[in-house]
Tab-separated table of C-alpha atoms in Angstrom:
chain	number	residue	atom	x	y	z
R	1	UNK	CA	105.414	58.077	-29.357
R	2	UNK	CA	104.254	55.377	-31.887
R	3	UNK	CA	102.344	57.972	-33.925
R	4	UNK	CA	105.439	60.244	-33.852
R	5	UNK	CA	107.661	57.417	-35.128
R	6	UNK	CA	105.055	56.286	-37.645
R	7	UNK	CA	105.094	59.812	-39.188
R	8	UNK	CA	108.929	59.739	-39.399
R	9	UNK	CA	108.940	56.375	-41.083
R	10	UNK	CA	106.357	57.377	-43.565
R	11	UNK	CA	107.923	60.752	-44.394
R	12	UNK	CA	111.255	59.034	-44.982
R	13	UNK	CA	109.928	55.983	-46.791
R	14	UNK	CA	111.086	53.519	-44.110
R	15	UNK	CA	109.688	49.988	-43.916
R	16	UNK	CA	108.497	49.184	-40.501
R	17	UNK	CA	105.885	47.053	-38.759
R	18	UNK	CA	104.471	46.841	-35.229
R	19	UNK	CA	105.884	43.569	-33.822
R	20	UNK	CA	105.524	40.960	-31.101
R	21	UNK	CA	102.837	41.846	-28.537
R	22	UNK	CA	102.023	45.147	-30.155
R	23	UNK	CA	101.035	43.312	-33.362
R	24	UNK	CA	99.080	40.863	-31.329
R	25	UNK	CA	97.340	43.712	-29.605
R	26	UNK	CA	96.446	45.312	-32.809
R	27	UNK	CA	94.862	42.165	-34.301
R	28	UNK	CA	93.219	40.896	-31.131
R	29	UNK	CA	92.339	44.084	-29.261
R	30	UNK	CA	92.496	46.838	-31.902
R	31	UNK	CA	95.205	48.453	-29.685
R	32	UNK	CA	97.225	47.712	-26.575
R	33	UNK	CA	96.934	44.293	-24.857
R	34	UNK	CA	95.250	45.588	-21.696
R	35	UNK	CA	98.114	44.384	-19.435
R	36	UNK	CA	100.991	45.448	-21.814
R	37	UNK	CA	103.166	48.478	-21.104
R	38	UNK	CA	105.304	49.084	-24.135
R	39	UNK	CA	105.440	49.223	-27.899
R	40	UNK	CA	107.528	46.947	-30.228
R	41	UNK	CA	108.384	47.850	-33.805
R	42	UNK	CA	110.750	46.152	-36.242
R	43	UNK	CA	112.481	47.297	-39.347
R	44	UNK	CA	114.813	45.701	-41.947
R	45	UNK	CA	118.470	46.443	-41.011
R	46	UNK	CA	118.932	49.199	-43.699
R	47	UNK	CA	115.770	50.987	-42.494
R	48	UNK	CA	116.627	50.445	-38.925
R	49	UNK	CA	119.989	52.176	-39.310
R	50	UNK	CA	118.295	55.080	-41.108
R	51	UNK	CA	115.731	55.500	-38.364
R	52	UNK	CA	118.294	55.504	-35.658
R	53	UNK	CA	120.250	58.181	-37.589
R	54	UNK	CA	117.238	60.371	-37.669
R	55	UNK	CA	116.072	59.716	-34.052
R	56	UNK	CA	119.561	60.320	-32.640
R	57	UNK	CA	119.190	63.962	-33.606
R	58	UNK	CA	115.665	64.293	-32.367
R	59	UNK	CA	115.028	66.595	-29.425
R	60	UNK	CA	111.651	65.297	-28.392
R	61	UNK	CA	112.765	61.807	-27.344
R	62	UNK	CA	115.896	60.067	-26.144
R	63	UNK	CA	117.300	57.299	-28.315
R	64	UNK	CA	119.522	54.595	-26.748
R	65	UNK	CA	121.286	52.069	-28.878
R	66	UNK	CA	123.994	49.474	-28.426
R	67	UNK	CA	126.426	51.852	-30.149
R	68	UNK	CA	125.543	55.216	-28.706
R	69	UNK	CA	125.351	54.269	-25.053
R	70	UNK	CA	128.160	52.669	-23.190
R	71	UNK	CA	127.437	50.507	-21.291
R	72	UNK	CA	124.083	49.214	-22.681
R	73	UNK	CA	122.383	45.905	-21.920
R	74	UNK	CA	120.245	45.244	-24.893
R	75	UNK	CA	120.806	43.933	-28.473
R	76	UNK	CA	118.220	46.368	-29.930
R	77	UNK	CA	117.379	50.092	-29.490
R	78	UNK	CA	114.934	51.902	-27.204
R	79	UNK	CA	113.254	55.262	-27.533
R	80	UNK	CA	112.498	56.885	-24.277
R	81	UNK	CA	110.056	59.734	-23.337
R	82	UNK	CA	112.299	62.142	-21.321
R	83	UNK	CA	109.287	63.517	-19.445
R	84	UNK	CA	108.990	60.100	-17.677
R	85	UNK	CA	111.173	57.958	-15.416
R	86	UNK	CA	111.518	54.168	-15.388
R	87	UNK	CA	112.415	52.473	-12.116
R	88	UNK	CA	113.308	48.855	-12.430
R	89	UNK	CA	112.616	46.345	-9.629
R	90	UNK	CA	115.669	44.357	-10.679
R	91	UNK	CA	118.913	44.302	-8.670
R	92	UNK	CA	121.956	44.982	-10.987
R	93	UNK	CA	119.501	46.116	-13.730
R	94	UNK	CA	121.925	48.346	-15.619
R	95	UNK	CA	119.046	50.186	-17.181
R	96	UNK	CA	119.802	53.420	-19.045
R	97	UNK	CA	119.961	56.354	-16.705
R	98	UNK	CA	117.579	58.175	-19.004
R	99	UNK	CA	115.018	55.288	-19.072
R	100	UNK	CA	111.378	56.174	-19.100
R	101	UNK	CA	108.296	55.108	-20.989
R	102	UNK	CA	109.693	53.373	-24.178
R	103	UNK	CA	109.288	51.988	-27.613
R	104	UNK	CA	111.548	48.988	-28.410
R	105	UNK	CA	112.998	49.188	-31.875
R	106	UNK	CA	114.230	45.885	-33.303
R	107	UNK	CA	116.424	45.304	-36.323
R	108	UNK	CA	115.644	42.454	-38.809
R	109	UNK	CA	118.758	40.714	-40.226
R	110	UNK	CA	119.123	38.124	-42.869
R	111	UNK	CA	119.584	34.398	-42.216
R	112	UNK	CA	120.994	31.413	-44.254
R	113	UNK	CA	118.464	29.177	-45.911
R	114	UNK	CA	119.645	25.861	-44.350
R	115	UNK	CA	118.328	25.049	-40.816
R	116	UNK	CA	121.775	23.669	-39.733
R	117	UNK	CA	123.447	26.905	-40.732
R	118	UNK	CA	120.690	28.928	-39.104
R	119	UNK	CA	121.162	27.130	-35.826
R	120	UNK	CA	125.007	27.422	-35.986
R	121	UNK	CA	124.660	31.156	-36.641
R	122	UNK	CA	122.248	31.536	-33.761
R	123	UNK	CA	124.585	29.769	-31.388
R	124	UNK	CA	127.397	32.116	-32.451
R	125	UNK	CA	125.212	35.162	-31.823
R	126	UNK	CA	124.295	33.679	-28.407
R	127	UNK	CA	127.853	33.419	-27.478
R	128	UNK	CA	128.521	37.078	-28.398
R	129	UNK	CA	125.454	38.106	-26.446
R	130	UNK	CA	126.552	36.099	-23.449
R	131	UNK	CA	129.924	37.757	-23.680
R	132	UNK	CA	128.631	41.367	-23.301
R	133	UNK	CA	125.904	40.303	-20.846
R	134	UNK	CA	128.551	38.706	-18.628
R	135	UNK	CA	131.070	41.543	-18.804
R	136	UNK	CA	128.778	44.462	-18.073
R	137	UNK	CA	129.594	45.065	-14.453
R	138	UNK	CA	127.484	42.751	-12.313
R	139	UNK	CA	124.727	42.321	-14.793
R	140	UNK	CA	125.344	38.621	-14.638
R	141	UNK	CA	123.969	38.657	-11.092
R	142	UNK	CA	120.724	40.456	-11.940
R	143	UNK	CA	117.663	39.233	-10.012
R	144	UNK	CA	114.517	40.443	-8.320
R	145	UNK	CA	115.796	39.088	-5.061
R	146	UNK	CA	118.769	40.356	-3.102
R	147	UNK	CA	119.478	36.883	-1.839
R	148	UNK	CA	119.498	35.453	-5.427
R	149	UNK	CA	121.708	38.222	-6.579
R	150	UNK	CA	124.250	37.459	-3.824
R	151	UNK	CA	124.277	33.815	-4.789
R	152	UNK	CA	124.710	34.652	-8.452
R	153	UNK	CA	127.688	37.013	-7.635
R	154	UNK	CA	129.470	33.922	-6.254
R	155	UNK	CA	128.293	31.136	-8.500
R	156	UNK	CA	128.562	32.984	-11.775
R	157	UNK	CA	131.772	34.888	-11.081
R	158	UNK	CA	133.974	32.265	-12.856
R	159	UNK	CA	131.712	32.764	-15.991
R	160	UNK	CA	132.416	36.492	-15.709
R	161	UNK	CA	136.152	35.785	-15.543
R	162	UNK	CA	136.054	33.392	-18.460
R	163	UNK	CA	134.385	35.945	-20.764
R	164	UNK	CA	136.412	38.915	-19.414
R	165	UNK	CA	139.651	37.033	-20.194
R	166	UNK	CA	138.592	36.886	-23.848
R	167	UNK	CA	137.571	40.459	-24.115
R	168	UNK	CA	135.793	43.408	-22.355
R	169	UNK	CA	132.237	44.518	-22.692
R	170	UNK	CA	133.096	46.662	-25.898
R	171	UNK	CA	134.773	43.689	-27.559
R	172	UNK	CA	131.714	41.420	-27.127
R	173	UNK	CA	129.271	44.179	-28.036
R	174	UNK	CA	131.157	44.960	-31.243
R	175	UNK	CA	131.369	41.290	-32.183
R	176	UNK	CA	127.625	40.951	-31.795
R	177	UNK	CA	126.845	44.042	-33.862
R	178	UNK	CA	129.304	43.192	-36.680
R	179	UNK	CA	128.439	39.448	-36.824
R	180	UNK	CA	124.694	40.213	-36.869
R	181	UNK	CA	125.149	41.639	-40.391
R	182	UNK	CA	126.870	38.614	-41.903
R	183	UNK	CA	123.737	37.859	-44.015
R	184	UNK	CA	122.369	41.129	-45.544
R	185	UNK	CA	118.669	41.453	-45.313
R	186	UNK	CA	118.072	42.467	-48.863
R	187	UNK	CA	119.797	39.396	-50.334
R	188	UNK	CA	118.392	36.811	-47.862
R	189	UNK	CA	115.303	34.732	-48.207
R	190	UNK	CA	114.845	34.509	-44.492
R	191	UNK	CA	115.224	36.911	-41.586
R	192	UNK	CA	114.653	37.442	-37.939
R	193	UNK	CA	115.447	39.382	-34.710
R	194	UNK	CA	118.751	37.537	-34.046
R	195	UNK	CA	118.309	37.286	-30.259
R	196	UNK	CA	115.699	34.636	-30.744
R	197	UNK	CA	116.450	32.870	-34.069
R	198	UNK	CA	117.585	29.610	-32.477
R	199	UNK	CA	113.802	29.019	-32.206
R	200	UNK	CA	112.213	28.273	-35.579
R	201	UNK	CA	109.109	30.293	-34.543
R	202	UNK	CA	111.266	33.390	-34.797
R	203	UNK	CA	112.431	32.977	-38.456
R	204	UNK	CA	110.373	34.502	-41.247
R	205	UNK	CA	110.459	35.115	-44.971
R	206	UNK	CA	112.014	38.457	-45.757
R	207	UNK	CA	109.269	38.995	-48.285
R	208	UNK	CA	106.821	39.518	-45.340
R	209	UNK	CA	108.624	42.778	-44.538
R	210	UNK	CA	109.023	44.120	-48.006
R	211	UNK	CA	107.254	47.449	-48.712
R	212	UNK	CA	104.604	45.911	-50.951
R	213	UNK	CA	103.673	43.567	-48.099
R	214	UNK	CA	102.980	46.189	-45.509
R	215	UNK	CA	99.519	47.594	-44.725
R	216	UNK	CA	97.710	50.024	-42.421
R	217	UNK	CA	96.148	48.441	-39.308
R	218	UNK	CA	94.018	49.980	-36.579
R	219	UNK	CA	95.747	50.604	-33.322
R	220	UNK	CA	93.967	52.694	-30.569
R	221	UNK	CA	91.972	54.518	-33.298
R	222	UNK	CA	95.104	55.259	-35.418
R	223	UNK	CA	96.235	53.689	-38.676
R	224	UNK	CA	99.725	52.106	-38.057
R	225	UNK	CA	102.003	50.135	-40.318
R	226	UNK	CA	101.946	46.259	-40.004
R	227	UNK	CA	102.748	43.290	-42.113
R	228	UNK	CA	99.982	41.873	-44.294
R	229	UNK	CA	100.941	38.390	-43.104
R	230	UNK	CA	100.106	39.323	-39.489
R	231	UNK	CA	97.937	36.206	-38.961
R	232	UNK	CA	100.729	33.847	-40.097
R	233	UNK	CA	103.342	35.671	-37.990
R	234	UNK	CA	101.055	35.570	-34.875
R	235	UNK	CA	100.155	31.903	-35.337
R	236	UNK	CA	103.741	30.964	-35.852
R	237	UNK	CA	105.044	32.938	-32.830
R	238	UNK	CA	102.166	32.761	-30.338
R	239	UNK	CA	100.151	29.672	-31.449
R	240	UNK	CA	96.421	30.031	-30.731
R	241	UNK	CA	96.859	33.877	-30.520
R	242	UNK	CA	93.071	34.784	-30.394
R	243	UNK	CA	92.426	32.784	-27.199
R	244	UNK	CA	93.107	34.933	-24.141
R	245	UNK	CA	95.581	33.464	-21.597
R	246	UNK	CA	94.266	32.513	-18.071
R	247	UNK	CA	93.511	35.564	-15.881
R	248	UNK	CA	96.547	34.938	-13.598
R	249	UNK	CA	98.811	35.150	-16.707
R	250	UNK	CA	97.438	38.517	-17.793
R	251	UNK	CA	100.297	40.484	-16.459
R	252	UNK	CA	103.229	42.461	-17.926
R	253	UNK	CA	106.560	40.794	-18.632
R	254	UNK	CA	108.222	43.895	-17.241
R	255	UNK	CA	108.666	44.568	-13.506
R	256	UNK	CA	108.963	48.382	-13.803
R	257	UNK	CA	107.359	51.396	-12.260
R	258	UNK	CA	106.897	54.487	-14.308
R	259	UNK	CA	106.599	58.083	-13.106
R	260	UNK	CA	106.085	61.556	-14.494
R	261	UNK	CA	109.211	63.598	-13.779
């Protein structure tokens, strides 16, 4: 799937980089982190929108985005392999009915230069995200335990009512999507995936993601696009990224089972 998307991006002159754990895997393992189970890529907002437009018409894979699926629980997009089936172990998971083996596709949006304004903007984005996460059915009670879900249904119900009185799921999702583009990528000095920018480790120079600062990097024997400042990114986000975690922490962050259909 990554090779397929890589070809689309290159043929349409779209800037993209592998991201998060996928970039870490490429640098440290020359491919997948052995206990990882997905692919992460990131694109500047203009290129992100162009890629979604292309993939939405694609017949080989299934694209799910905040705007083409209703309801949808994520702030970014996912590309699924329709020959596979994802089964979540989470109660009230609200995963896409077409979910399978996937690539996560993240948009990079611009940010203000001043830290105070960055943090204020991040808090506003958090409020909009909390709004649609708390008005999407019983998603607010999601858990890996039936007992904990039952407790959350009771304890967090007032939060659900608070957000629901201000607007429904569509209202909060639309507010998140529109406000995320307050600072255009191309005219901003800084950028980030807005879900995490209240943490300084998740704020980067936009120059890192400009076309001239992308390179080809080895990933499972293939040449894939990545930022030239991969080492700086990984050190900022993961710290001592070349040191393997303890064995008991070498597990996936996702509690999913995957099946061939």
